[in-house]
Coordinates of N, CA, C and O in Angstrom, one line a residue:
X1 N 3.3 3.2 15.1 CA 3.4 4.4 14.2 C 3.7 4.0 12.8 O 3.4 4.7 11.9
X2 N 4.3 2.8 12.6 CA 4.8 2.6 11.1 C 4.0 1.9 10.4 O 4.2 1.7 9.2
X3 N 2.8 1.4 11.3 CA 1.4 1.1 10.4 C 0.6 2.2 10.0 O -0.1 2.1 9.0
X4 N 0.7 3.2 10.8 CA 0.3 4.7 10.2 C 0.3 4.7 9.3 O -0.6 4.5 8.5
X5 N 1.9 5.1 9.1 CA 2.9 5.9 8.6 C 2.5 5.0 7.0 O 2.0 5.6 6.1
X6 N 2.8 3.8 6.9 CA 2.5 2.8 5.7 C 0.7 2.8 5.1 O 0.3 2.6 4.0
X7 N 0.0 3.1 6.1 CA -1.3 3.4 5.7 C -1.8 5.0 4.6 O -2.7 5.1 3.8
X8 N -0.5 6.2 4.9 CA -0.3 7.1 4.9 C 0.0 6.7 3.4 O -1.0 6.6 2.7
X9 N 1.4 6.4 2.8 CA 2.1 6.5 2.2 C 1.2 5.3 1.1 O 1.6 5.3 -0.1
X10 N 0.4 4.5 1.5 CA -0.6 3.7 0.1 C -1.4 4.4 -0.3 O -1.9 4.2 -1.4
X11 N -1.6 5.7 0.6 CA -2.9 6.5 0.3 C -2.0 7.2 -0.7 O -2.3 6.9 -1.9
X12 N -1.2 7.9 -0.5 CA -0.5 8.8 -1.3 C 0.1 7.9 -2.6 O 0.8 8.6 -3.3
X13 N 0.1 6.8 -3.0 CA 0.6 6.1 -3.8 C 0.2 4.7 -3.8 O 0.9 3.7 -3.6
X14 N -1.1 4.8 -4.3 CA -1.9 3.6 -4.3 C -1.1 2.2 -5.1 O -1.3 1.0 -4.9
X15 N -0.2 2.7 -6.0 CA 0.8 1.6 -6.8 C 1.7 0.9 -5.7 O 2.4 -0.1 -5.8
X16 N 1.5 1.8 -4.5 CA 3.1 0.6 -3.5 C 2.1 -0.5 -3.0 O 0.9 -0.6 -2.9
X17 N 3.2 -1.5 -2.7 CA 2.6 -2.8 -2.3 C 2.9 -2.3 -0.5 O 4.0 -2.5 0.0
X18 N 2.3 -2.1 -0.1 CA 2.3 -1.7 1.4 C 2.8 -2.4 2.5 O 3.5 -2.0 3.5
X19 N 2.5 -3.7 2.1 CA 3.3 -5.2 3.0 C 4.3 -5.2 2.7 O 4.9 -5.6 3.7
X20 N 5.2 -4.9 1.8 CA 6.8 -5.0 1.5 C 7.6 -3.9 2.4 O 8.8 -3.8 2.8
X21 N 6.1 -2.6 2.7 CA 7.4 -1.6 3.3 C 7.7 -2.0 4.8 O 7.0 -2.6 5.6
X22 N 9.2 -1.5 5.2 CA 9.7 -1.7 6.2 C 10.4 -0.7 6.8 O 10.8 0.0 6.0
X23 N 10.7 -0.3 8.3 CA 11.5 1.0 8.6 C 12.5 0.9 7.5 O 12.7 2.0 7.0
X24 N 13.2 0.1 7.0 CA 14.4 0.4 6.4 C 14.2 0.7 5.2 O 15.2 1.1 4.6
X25 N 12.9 0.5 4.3 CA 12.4 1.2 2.9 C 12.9 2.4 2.9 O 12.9 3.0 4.0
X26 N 13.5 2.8 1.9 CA 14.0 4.4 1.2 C 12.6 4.8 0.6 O 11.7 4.1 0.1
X27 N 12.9 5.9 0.8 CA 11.4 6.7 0.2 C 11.7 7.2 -1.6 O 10.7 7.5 -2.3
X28 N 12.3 7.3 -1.8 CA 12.9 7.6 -3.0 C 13.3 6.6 -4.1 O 12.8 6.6 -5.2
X29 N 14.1 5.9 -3.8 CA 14.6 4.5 -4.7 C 13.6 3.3 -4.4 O 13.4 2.6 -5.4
X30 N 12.9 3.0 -3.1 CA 12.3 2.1 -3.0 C 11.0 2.0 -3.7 O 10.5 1.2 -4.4
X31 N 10.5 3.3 -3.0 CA 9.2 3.4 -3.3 C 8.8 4.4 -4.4 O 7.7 4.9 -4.7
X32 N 10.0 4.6 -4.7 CA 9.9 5.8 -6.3 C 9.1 6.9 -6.4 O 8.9 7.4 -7.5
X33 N 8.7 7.2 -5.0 CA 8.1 8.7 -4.6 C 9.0 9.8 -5.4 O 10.2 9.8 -5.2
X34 N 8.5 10.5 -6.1 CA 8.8 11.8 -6.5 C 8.5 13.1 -5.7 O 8.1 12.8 -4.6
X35 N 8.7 14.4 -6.0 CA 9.1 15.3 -5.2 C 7.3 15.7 -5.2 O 7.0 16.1 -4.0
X36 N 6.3 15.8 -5.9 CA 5.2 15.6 -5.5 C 4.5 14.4 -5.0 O 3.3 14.5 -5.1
X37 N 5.0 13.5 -4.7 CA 4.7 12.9 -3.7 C 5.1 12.5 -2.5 O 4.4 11.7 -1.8
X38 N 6.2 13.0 -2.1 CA 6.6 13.7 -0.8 C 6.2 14.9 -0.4 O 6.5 15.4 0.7
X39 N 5.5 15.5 -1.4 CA 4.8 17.0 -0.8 C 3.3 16.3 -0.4 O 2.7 16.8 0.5
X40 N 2.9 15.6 -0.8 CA 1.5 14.7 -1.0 C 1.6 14.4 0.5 O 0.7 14.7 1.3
X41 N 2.9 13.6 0.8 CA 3.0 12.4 2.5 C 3.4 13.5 2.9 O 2.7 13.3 3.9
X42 N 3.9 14.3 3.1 CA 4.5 15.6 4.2 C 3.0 16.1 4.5 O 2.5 15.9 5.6
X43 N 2.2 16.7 3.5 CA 0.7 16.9 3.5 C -0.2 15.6 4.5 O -1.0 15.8 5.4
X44 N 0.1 14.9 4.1 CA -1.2 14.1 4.5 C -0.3 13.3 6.4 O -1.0 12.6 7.2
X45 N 0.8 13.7 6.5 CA 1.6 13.1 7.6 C 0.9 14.4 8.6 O 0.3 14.3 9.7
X46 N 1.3 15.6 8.0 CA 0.7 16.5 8.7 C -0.6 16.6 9.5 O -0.7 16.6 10.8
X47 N -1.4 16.7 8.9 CA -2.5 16.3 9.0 C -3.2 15.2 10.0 O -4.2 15.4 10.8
X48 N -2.2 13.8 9.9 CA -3.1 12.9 10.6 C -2.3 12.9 12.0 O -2.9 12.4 12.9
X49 N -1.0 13.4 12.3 CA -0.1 13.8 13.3 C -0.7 15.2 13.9 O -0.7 15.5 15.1
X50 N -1.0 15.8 13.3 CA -1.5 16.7 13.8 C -0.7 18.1 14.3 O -1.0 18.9 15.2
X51 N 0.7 18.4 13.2 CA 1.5 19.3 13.4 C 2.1 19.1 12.2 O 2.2 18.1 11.7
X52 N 2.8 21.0 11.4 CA 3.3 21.0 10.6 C 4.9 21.0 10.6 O 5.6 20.9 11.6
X53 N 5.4 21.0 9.2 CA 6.7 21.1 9.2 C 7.0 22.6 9.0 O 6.5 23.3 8.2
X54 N 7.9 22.9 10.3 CA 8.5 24.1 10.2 C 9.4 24.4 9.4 O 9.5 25.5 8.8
X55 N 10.2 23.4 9.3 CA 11.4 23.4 8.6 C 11.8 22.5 7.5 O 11.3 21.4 7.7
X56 N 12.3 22.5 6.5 CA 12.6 21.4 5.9 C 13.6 20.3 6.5 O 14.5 20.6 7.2
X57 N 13.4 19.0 6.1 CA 13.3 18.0 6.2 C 13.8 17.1 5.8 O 13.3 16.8 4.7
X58 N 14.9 16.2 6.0 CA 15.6 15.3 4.8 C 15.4 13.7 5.3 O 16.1 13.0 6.1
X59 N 14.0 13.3 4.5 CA 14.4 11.6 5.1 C 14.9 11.0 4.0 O 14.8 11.4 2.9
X60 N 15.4 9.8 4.5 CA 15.8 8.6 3.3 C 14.9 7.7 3.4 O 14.3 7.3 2.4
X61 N 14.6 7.3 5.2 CA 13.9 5.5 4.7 C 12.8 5.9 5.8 O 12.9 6.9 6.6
X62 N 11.7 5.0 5.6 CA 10.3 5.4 6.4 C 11.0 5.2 8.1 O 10.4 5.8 9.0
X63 N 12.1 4.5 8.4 CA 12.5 5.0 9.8 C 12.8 6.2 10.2 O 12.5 6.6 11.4
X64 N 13.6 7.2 9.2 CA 13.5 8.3 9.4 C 12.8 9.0 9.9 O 13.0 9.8 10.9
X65 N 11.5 8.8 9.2 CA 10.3 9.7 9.2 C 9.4 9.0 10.7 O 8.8 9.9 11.3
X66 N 9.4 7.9 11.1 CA 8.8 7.3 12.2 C 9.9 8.0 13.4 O 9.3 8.6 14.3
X67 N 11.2 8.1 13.5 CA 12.1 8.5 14.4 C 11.8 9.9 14.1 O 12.7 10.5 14.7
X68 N 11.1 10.7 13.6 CA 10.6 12.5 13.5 C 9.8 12.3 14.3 O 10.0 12.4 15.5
X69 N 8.4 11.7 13.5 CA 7.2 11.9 14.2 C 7.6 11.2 15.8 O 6.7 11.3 16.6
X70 N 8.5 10.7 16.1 CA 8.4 10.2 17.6 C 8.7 11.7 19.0 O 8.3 11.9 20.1
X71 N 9.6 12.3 18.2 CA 10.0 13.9 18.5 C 8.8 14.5 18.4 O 8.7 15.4 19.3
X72 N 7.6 14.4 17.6 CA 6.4 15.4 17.6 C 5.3 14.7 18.6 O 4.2 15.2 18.7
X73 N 5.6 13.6 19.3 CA 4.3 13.2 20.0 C 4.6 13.6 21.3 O 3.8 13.4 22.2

């Protein structure tokens, strides 16, 4: 899932170096995603998972978001 999930997040931000990310990357400090580009990977997570967010959402680091989507499969 977290080769996805990193396939995901180069798309949405072709400046990240993709090999550095790790579950424990912060999505904010690490990868200096701004609040349109977390609307970008919520969009495009959707999408390739194939279910929306009902509710809002609070991750810090891409494990976060791999330990969600593991709840949606």
């Amino acid at each position: 899932m977290i080769e996805k999930l990193t396939e995901i997040i180069g798309r949405v931000n072709p400046g990240i170096d993709v090999s550095s990310v790790t579950p424990e990357t912060r999505l904010m400090e690490d990868l200096k995603l701004d609040s349109l580009s977390v609307m970008l990977l919520a969009m495009e997570i959707e999408a390739a998972f194939g279910f929306q967010f009902n509710e809002p959402v609070k991750f810090e680091t891409v494990k976060d978001v791999c330990d969600y989507l593991a709840t949606k499969a």
